[in-house]
Short mmCIF file of C-alpha atoms (C1' of nucleotides) in Angstrom, two decimals:
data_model
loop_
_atom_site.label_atom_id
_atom_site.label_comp_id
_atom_site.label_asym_id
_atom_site.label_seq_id
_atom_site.Cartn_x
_atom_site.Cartn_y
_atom_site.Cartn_z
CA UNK A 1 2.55 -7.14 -23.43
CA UNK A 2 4.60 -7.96 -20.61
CA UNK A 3 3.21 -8.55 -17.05
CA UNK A 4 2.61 -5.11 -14.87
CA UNK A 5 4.38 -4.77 -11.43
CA UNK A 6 2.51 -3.89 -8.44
CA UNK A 7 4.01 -0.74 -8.46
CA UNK A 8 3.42 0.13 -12.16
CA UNK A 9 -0.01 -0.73 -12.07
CA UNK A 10 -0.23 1.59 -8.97
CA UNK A 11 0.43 4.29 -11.14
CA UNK A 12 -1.39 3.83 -13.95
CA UNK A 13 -4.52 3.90 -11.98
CA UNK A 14 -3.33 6.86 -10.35
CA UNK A 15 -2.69 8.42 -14.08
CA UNK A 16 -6.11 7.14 -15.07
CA UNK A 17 -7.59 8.19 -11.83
CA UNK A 18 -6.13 12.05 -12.73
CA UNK A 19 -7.05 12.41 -16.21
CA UNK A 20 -10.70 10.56 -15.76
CA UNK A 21 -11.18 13.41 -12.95
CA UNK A 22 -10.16 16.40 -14.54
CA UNK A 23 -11.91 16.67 -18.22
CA UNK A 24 -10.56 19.76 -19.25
CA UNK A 25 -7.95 17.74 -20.15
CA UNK A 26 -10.01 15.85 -23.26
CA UNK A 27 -10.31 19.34 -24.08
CA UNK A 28 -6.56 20.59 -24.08
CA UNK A 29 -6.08 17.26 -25.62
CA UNK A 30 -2.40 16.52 -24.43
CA UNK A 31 -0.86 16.65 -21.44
CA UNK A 32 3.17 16.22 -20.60
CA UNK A 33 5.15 13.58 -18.60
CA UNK A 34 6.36 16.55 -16.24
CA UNK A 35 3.11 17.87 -15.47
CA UNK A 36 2.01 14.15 -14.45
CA UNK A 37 4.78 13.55 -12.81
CA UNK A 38 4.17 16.49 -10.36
CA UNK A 39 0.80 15.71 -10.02
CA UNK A 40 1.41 11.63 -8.72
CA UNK A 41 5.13 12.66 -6.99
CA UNK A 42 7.03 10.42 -9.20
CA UNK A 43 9.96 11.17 -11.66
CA UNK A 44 9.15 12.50 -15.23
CA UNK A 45 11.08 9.41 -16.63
CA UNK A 46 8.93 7.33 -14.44
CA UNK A 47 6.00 8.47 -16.16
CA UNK A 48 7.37 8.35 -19.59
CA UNK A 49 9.01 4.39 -19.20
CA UNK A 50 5.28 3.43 -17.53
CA UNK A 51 3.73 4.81 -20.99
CA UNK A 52 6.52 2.91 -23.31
CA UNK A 53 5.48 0.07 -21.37
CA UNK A 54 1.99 0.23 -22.26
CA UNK A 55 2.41 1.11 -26.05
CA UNK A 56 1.77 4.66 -25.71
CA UNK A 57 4.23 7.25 -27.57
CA UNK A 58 4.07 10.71 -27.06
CA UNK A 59 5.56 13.73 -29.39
CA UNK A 60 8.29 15.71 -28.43
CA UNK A 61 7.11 19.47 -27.67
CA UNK A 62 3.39 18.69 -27.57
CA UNK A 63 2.96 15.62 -25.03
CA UNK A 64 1.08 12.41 -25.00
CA UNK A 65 -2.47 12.48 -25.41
CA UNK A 66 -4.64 12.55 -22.74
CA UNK A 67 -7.35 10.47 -24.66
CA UNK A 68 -4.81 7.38 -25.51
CA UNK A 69 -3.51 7.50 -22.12
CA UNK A 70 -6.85 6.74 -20.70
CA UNK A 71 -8.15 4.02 -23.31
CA UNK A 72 -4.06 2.36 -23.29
CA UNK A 73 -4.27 2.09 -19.21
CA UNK A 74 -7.67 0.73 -19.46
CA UNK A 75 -6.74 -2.10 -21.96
CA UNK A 76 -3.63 -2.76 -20.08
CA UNK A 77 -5.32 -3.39 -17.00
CA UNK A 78 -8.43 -4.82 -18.64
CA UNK A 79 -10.12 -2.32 -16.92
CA UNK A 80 -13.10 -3.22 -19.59
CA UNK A 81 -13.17 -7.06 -18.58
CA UNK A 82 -15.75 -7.23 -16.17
CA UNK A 83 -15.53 -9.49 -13.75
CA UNK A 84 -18.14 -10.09 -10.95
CA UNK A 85 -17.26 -9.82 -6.80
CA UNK A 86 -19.70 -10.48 -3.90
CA UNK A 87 -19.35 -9.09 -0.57
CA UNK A 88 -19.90 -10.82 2.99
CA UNK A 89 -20.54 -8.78 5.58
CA UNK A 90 -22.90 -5.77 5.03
CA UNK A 91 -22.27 -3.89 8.26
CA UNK A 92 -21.09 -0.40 7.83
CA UNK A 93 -17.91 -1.48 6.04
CA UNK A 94 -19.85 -3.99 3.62
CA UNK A 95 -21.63 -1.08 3.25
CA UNK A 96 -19.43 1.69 2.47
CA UNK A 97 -17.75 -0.69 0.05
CA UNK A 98 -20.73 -1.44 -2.23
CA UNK A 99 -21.55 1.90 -2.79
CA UNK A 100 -17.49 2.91 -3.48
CA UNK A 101 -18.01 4.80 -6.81
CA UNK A 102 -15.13 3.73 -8.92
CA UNK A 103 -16.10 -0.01 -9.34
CA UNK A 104 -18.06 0.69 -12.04
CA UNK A 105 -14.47 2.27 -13.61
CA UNK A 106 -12.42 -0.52 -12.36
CA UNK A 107 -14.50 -3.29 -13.95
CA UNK A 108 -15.76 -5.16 -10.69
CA UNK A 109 -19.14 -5.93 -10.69
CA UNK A 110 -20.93 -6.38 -6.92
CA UNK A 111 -23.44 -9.43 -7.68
CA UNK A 112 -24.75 -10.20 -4.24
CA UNK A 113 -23.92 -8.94 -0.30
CA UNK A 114 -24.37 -11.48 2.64
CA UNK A 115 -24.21 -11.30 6.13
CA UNK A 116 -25.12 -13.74 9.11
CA UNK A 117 -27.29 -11.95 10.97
CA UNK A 118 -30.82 -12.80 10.25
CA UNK A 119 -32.04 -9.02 10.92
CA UNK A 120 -29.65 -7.68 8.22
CA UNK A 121 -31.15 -10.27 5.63
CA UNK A 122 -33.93 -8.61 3.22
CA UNK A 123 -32.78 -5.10 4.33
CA UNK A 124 -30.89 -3.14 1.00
CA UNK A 125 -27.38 -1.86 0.67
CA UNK A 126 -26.37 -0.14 -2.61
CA UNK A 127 -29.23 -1.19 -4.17
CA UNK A 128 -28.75 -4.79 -3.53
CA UNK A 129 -30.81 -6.96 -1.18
CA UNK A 130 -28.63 -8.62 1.90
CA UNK A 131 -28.81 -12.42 1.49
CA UNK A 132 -28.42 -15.04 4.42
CA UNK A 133 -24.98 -16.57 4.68
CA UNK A 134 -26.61 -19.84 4.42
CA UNK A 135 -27.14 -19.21 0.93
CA UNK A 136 -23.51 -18.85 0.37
CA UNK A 137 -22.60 -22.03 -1.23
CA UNK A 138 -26.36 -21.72 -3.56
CA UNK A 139 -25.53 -18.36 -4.81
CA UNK A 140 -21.59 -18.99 -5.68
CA UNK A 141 -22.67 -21.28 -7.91
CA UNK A 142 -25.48 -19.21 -9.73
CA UNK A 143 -23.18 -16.15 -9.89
CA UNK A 144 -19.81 -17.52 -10.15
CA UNK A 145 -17.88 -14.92 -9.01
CA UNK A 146 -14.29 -14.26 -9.10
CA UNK A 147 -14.10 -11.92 -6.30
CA UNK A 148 -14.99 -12.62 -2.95
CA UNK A 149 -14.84 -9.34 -0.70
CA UNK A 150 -14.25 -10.13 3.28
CA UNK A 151 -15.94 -7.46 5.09
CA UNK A 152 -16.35 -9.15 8.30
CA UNK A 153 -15.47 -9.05 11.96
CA UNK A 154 -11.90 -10.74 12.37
CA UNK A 155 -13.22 -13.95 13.94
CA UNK A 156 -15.49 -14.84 11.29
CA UNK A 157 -12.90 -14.03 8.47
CA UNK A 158 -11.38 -17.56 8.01
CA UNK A 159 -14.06 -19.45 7.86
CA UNK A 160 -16.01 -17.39 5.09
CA UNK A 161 -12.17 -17.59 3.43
CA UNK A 162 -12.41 -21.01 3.62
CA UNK A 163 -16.00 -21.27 2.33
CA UNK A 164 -15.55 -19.25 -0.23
CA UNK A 165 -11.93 -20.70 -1.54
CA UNK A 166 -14.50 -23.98 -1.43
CA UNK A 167 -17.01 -22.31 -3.68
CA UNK A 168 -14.61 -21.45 -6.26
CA UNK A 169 -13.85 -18.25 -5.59
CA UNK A 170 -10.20 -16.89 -7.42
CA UNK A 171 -9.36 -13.75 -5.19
CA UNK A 172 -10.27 -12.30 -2.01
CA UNK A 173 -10.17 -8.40 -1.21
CA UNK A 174 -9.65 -8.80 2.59
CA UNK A 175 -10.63 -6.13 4.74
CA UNK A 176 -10.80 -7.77 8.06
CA UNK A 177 -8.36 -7.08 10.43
CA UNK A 178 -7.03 -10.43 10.68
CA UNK A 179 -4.92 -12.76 8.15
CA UNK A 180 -6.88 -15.25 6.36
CA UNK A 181 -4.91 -18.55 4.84
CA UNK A 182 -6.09 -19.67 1.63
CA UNK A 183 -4.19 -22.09 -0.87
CA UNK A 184 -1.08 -20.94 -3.01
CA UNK A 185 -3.28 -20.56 -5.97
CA UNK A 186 -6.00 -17.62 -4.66
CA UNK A 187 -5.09 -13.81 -5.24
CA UNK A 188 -5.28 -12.25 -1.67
CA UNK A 189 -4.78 -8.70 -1.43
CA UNK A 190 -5.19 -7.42 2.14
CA UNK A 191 -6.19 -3.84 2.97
CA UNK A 192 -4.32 -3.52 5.99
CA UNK A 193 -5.38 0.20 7.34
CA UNK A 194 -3.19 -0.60 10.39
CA UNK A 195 -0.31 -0.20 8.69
CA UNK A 196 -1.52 2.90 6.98
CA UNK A 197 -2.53 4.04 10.38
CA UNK A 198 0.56 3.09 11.78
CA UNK A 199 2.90 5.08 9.31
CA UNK A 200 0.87 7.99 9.29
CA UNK A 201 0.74 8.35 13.10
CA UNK A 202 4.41 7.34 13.36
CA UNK A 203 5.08 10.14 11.02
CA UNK A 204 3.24 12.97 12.86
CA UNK A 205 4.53 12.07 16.25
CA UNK A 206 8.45 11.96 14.63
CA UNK A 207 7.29 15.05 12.94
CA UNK A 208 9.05 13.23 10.15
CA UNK A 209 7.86 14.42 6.59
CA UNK A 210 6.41 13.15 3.04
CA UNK A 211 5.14 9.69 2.44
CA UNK B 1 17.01 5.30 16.91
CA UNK B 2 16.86 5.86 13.26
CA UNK B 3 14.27 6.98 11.34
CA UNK B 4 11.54 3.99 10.54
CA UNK B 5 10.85 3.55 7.04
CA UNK B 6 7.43 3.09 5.28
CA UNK B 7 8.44 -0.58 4.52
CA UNK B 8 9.68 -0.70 8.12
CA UNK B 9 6.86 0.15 9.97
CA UNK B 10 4.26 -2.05 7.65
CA UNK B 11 6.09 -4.79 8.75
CA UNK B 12 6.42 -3.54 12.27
CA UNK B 13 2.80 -3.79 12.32
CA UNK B 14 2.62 -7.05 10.81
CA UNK B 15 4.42 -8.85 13.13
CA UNK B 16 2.70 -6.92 16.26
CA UNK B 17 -1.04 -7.41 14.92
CA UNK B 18 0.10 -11.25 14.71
CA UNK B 19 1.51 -11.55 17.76
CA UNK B 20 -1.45 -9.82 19.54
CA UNK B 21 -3.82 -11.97 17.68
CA UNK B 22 -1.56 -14.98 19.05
CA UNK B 23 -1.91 -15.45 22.63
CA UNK B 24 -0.41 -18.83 22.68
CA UNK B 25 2.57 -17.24 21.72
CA UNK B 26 2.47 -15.23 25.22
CA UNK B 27 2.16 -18.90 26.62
CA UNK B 28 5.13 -20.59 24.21
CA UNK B 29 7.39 -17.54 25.02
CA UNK B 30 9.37 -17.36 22.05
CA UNK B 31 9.02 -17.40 18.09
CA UNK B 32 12.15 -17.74 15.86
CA UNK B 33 12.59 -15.37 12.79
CA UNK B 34 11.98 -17.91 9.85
CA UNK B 35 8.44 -18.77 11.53
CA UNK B 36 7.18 -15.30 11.77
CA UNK B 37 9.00 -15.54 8.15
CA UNK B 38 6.98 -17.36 7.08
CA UNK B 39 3.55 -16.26 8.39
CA UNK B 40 4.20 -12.46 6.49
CA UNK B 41 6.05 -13.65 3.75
CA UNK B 42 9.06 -12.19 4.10
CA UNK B 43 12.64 -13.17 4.47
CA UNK B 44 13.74 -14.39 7.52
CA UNK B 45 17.14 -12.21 7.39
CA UNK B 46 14.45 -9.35 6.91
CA UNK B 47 12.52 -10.41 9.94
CA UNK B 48 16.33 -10.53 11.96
CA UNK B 49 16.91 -6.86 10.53
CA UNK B 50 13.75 -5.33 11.36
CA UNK B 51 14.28 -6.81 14.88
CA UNK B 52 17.74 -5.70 15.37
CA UNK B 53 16.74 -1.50 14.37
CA UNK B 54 14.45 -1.61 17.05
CA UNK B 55 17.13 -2.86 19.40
CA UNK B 56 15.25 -6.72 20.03
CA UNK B 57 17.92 -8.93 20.57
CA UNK B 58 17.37 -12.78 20.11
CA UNK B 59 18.89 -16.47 21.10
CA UNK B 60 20.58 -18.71 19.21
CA UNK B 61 18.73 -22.00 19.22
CA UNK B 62 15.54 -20.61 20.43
CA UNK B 63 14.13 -17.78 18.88
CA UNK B 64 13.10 -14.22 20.11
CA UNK B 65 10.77 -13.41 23.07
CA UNK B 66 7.42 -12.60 22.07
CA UNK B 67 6.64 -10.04 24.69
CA UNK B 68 10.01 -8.01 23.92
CA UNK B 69 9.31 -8.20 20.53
CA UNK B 70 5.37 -6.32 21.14
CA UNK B 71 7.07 -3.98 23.55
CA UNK B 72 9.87 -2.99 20.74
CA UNK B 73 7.20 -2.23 18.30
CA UNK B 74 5.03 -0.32 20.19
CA UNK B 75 7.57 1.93 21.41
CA UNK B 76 9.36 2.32 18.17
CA UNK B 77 6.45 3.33 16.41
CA UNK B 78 5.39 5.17 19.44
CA UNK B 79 2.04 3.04 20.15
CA UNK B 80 1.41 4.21 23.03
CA UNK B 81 2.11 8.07 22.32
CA UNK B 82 -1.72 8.60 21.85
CA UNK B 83 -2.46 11.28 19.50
CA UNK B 84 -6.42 12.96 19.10
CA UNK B 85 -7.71 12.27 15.63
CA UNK B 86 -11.38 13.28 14.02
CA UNK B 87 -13.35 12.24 11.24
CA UNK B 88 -15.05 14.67 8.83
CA UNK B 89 -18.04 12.82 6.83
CA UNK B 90 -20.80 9.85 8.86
CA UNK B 91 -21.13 8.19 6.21
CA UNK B 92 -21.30 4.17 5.64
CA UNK B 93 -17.39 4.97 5.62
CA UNK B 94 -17.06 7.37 7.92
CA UNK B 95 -19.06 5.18 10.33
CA UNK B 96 -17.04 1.82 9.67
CA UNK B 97 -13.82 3.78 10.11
CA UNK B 98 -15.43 5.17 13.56
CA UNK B 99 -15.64 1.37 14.38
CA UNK B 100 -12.85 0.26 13.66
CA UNK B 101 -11.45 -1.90 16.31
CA UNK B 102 -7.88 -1.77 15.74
CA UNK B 103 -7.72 2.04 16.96
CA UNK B 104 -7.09 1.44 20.04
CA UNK B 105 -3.93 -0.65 19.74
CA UNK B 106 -2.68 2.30 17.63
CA UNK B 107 -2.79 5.11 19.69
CA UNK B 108 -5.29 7.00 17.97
CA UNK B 109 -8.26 8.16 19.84
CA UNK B 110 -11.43 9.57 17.58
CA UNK B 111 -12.89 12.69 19.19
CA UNK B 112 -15.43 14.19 17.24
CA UNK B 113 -17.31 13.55 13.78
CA UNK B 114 -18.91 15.78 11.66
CA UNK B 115 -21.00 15.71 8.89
CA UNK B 116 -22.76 18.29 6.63
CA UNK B 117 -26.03 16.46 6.43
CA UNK B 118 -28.03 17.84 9.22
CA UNK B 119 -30.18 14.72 9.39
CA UNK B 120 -27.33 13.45 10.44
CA UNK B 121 -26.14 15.33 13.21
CA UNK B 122 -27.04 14.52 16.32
CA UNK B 123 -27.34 10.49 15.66
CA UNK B 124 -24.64 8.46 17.50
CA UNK B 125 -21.85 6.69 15.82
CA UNK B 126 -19.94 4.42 17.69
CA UNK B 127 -20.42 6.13 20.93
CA UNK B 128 -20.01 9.49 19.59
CA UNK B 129 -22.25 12.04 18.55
CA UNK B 130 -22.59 13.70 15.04
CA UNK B 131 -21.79 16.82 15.05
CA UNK B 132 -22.54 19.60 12.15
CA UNK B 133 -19.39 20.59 9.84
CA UNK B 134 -20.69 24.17 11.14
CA UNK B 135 -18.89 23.74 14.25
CA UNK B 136 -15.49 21.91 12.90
CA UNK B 137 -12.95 25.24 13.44
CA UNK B 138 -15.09 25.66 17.20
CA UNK B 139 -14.52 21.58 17.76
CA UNK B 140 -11.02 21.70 16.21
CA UNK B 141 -10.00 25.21 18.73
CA UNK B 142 -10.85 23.18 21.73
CA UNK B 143 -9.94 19.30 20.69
CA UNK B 144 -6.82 20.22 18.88
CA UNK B 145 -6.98 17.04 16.77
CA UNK B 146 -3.65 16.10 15.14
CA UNK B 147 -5.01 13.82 12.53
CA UNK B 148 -8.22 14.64 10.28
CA UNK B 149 -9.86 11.39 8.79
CA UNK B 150 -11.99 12.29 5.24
CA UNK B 151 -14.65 10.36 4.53
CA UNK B 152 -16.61 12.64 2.70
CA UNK B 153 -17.56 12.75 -1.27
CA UNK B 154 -14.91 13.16 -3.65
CA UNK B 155 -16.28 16.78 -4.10
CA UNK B 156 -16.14 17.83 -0.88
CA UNK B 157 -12.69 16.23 -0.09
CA UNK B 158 -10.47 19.57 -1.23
CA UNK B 159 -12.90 21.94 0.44
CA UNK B 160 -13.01 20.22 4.16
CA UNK B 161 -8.82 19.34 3.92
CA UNK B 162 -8.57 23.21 3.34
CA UNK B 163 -10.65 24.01 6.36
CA UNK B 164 -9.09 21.23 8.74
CA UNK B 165 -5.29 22.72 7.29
CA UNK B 166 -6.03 26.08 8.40
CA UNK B 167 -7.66 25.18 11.74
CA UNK B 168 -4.41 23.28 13.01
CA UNK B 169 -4.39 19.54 11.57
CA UNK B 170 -0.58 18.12 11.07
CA UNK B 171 -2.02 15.01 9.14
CA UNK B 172 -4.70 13.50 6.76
CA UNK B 173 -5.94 10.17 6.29
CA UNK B 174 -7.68 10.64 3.13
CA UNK B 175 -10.28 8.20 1.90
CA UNK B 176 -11.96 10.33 -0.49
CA UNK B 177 -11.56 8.75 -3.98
CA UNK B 178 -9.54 11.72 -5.37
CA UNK B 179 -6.74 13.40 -4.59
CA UNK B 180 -6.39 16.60 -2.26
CA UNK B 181 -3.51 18.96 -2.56
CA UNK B 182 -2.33 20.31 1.30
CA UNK B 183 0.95 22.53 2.10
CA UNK B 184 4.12 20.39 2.60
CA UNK B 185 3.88 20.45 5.94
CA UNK B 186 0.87 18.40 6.43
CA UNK B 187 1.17 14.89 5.93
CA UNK B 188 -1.11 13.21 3.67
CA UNK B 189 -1.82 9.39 3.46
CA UNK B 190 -4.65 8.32 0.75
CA UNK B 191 -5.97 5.04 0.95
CA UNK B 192 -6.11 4.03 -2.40
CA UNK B 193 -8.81 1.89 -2.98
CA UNK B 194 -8.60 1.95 -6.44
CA UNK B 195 -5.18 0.65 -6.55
CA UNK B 196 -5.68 -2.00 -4.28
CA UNK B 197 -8.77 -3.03 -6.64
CA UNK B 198 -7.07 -2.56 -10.07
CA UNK B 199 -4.48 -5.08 -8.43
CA UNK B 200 -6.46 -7.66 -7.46
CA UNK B 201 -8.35 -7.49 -11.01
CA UNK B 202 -5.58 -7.67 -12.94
CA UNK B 203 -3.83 -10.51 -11.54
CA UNK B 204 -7.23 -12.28 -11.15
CA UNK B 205 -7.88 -11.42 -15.32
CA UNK B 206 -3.90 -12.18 -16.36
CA UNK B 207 -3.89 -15.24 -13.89
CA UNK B 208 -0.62 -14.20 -12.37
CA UNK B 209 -0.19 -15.47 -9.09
CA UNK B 210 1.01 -14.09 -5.47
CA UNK B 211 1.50 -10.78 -4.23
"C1'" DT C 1 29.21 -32.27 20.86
"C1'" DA C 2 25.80 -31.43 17.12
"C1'" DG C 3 22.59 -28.71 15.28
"C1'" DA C 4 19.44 -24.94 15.10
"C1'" DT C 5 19.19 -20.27 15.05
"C1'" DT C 6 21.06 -15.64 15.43
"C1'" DG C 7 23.74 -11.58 13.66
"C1'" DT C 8 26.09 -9.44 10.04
"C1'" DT C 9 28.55 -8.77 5.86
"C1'" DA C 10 28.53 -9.30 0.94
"C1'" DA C 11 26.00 -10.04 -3.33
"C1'" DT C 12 22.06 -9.55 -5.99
"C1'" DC C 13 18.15 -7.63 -7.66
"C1'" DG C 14 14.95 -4.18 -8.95
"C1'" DA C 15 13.37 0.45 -8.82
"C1'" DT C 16 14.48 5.16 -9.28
"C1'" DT C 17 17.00 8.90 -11.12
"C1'" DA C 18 20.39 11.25 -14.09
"C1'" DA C 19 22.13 12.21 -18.49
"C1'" DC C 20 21.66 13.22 -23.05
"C1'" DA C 21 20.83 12.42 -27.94
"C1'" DA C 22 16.73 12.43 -30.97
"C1'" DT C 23 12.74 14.80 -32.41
"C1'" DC C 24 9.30 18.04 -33.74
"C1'" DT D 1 16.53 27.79 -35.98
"C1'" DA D 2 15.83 27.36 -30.89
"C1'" DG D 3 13.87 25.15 -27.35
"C1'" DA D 4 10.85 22.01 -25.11
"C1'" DT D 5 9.88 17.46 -24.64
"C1'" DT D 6 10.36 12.59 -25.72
"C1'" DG D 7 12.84 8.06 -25.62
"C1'" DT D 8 16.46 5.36 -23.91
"C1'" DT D 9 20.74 4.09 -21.92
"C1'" DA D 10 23.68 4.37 -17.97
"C1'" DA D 11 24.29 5.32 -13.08
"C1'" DT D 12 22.65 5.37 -8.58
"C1'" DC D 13 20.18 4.05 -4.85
"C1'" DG D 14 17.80 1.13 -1.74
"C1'" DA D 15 15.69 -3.13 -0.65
"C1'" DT D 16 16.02 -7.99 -0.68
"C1'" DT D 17 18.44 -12.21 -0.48
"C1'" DA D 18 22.46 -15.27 0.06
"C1'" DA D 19 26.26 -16.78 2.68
"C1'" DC D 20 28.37 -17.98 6.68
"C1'" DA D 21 30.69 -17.37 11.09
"C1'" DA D 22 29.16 -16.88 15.96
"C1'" DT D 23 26.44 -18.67 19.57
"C1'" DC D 24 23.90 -21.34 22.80
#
DNA sequence: TAGATTGTTAATCGATTAACAATC
DNA sequence: TAGATTGTTAATCGATTAACAATC
């Protein structure tokens, strides 16, 4: 199959997201390319070139089936290779991220939290015990994880980067409000709310409409 | 000026979040287009573009002035314009979002949070106290909030964006993990967690590189 | 002057949308 | 059959990049 584009693999998960929250569809069985379309805000062609991509035909007059569309997305985004993440900084962001629902459907596995401040350590988040920083380095290379999540204040956020990218980590989910450097060959995905922020608030005070 | 577009005003905030997290740069005076090129990963020729919509002008030979450029930005995106936002749902999210530092510099000001969970109310979240979802049309008469922020469970998401449409809001910054429908008027932004995640995965799992 | 950098137009690239025949 | 919907090609649109003269 041929590599997914940012974009493309932003709707699919929206697709996936849609027909994993309403279950009447298993029901009804099959649902069409318009009706998707109007539910993400993209064209009906969209919708029908992202399933084409993904192997999934539909029949004319009936649909595509809703079933299908869920287990093709999943296997295209390999949804059902689990791969394990750790999170430093369990404040209320490290927090709020370990207990975000849809991991469990998006195949990321939280292993371990940490955080630097001794009076954190021992305390639970999500079910998981906080672990000292200091055990970074120990713990990377019990768990091995692929996914290091950055939930810390900005100043602190290269250096963990660093350590981490030193640990072996392959990707970091950044959610500090800072940029972090690492080498060419880690995945860094930033969540940048600023610019969400921005855009929204941008739009409101231009009274300016639709995202 | 023209209208700003999405891709616009995420870079807009790029450059402005690196600049204020520069302070040499106050110091040095200047910065050409190819280095702040380079930092965000765009084209230089974009970085010249972006500049010259906003009306920044720069020098041949030495670069554009750093302060002129932050001054641009926050009055094209209309920084400074401070708009009355609050956030429905104390959560660990709710809480984090309360915190987050970067507010400030955005021009959004958090007045009030609510939450269903009467344990809850009363407690103090960054500064503010918790107030019962009882009293969110009361709150909302007399703060006349522009911008609702939901952090509440995926069930309650449709339910409170009703109630916040019909007592005034103009926008919503949605970090419920589903989707909320909201007349066309109202302008919705959803932090999609799930997309952000299912992107990071799948180039970690397909070892493609780069974003 | 020489050379680095801007400013701007033209070219390319990719994403989105329109059109329409094929299908059940 | 008629009509709704798919599948796919062509056209459009916008965003990105290349090219290069203008400038200090």
């Amino acid at each position: 199959m041929n590599k997914l584009r940012p974009g493309q693999i932003r709707r699919l998960v929206m697709y996936y997201h849609y027909l994993r929250d309403n279950p009447d569809l298993s029901t009804r069985g099959s649902i069409s390319s318009g009706e998707l379309a109007d539910i993400i805000d993209v064209d009906d062609t969209q919708v029908r070139k992202d399933f084409a991509a993904i192997g999934v035909r539909g029949q004319p007059r009936i649909g595509f089936d809703a079933k299908e569309i869920s287990i093709a997305i999943r296997s295209a985004l390999h949804l059902d290779h689990v791969c394990d993440a750790i999170i430093v900084g369990a404040g209320r962001l490290g927090g709020a991220i370990a207990s975000y629902p849809d991991f469990n459907h998006y195949g990321l596995k939280i292993k371990a939290i940490f955080d630097a401040d001794e009076k954190k350590v021992g305390t639970r988040i999500a079910g998981l015990k906080v672990n000292s920083i200091i055990n970074l380095e120990s713990e990377m290379k019990r768990i091995q994880a692929m996914v290091g999540i950055l939930s810390v204040p900005a100043v602190a956020a290269q250096e963990i980067a660093d350590r981490l990218v030193r640990a072996g980590i392959r990707a970091i989910w950044n959610f500090a409000p800072t940029q972090v450097i690492v080498p060419e060959r880690i995945r860094l995905v930033n969540v940048h709310l600023s610019a969400s922020l921005a855009e929204l608030c941008y739009c409101v005070r231009c009274k300016c409409k639709g995202e």
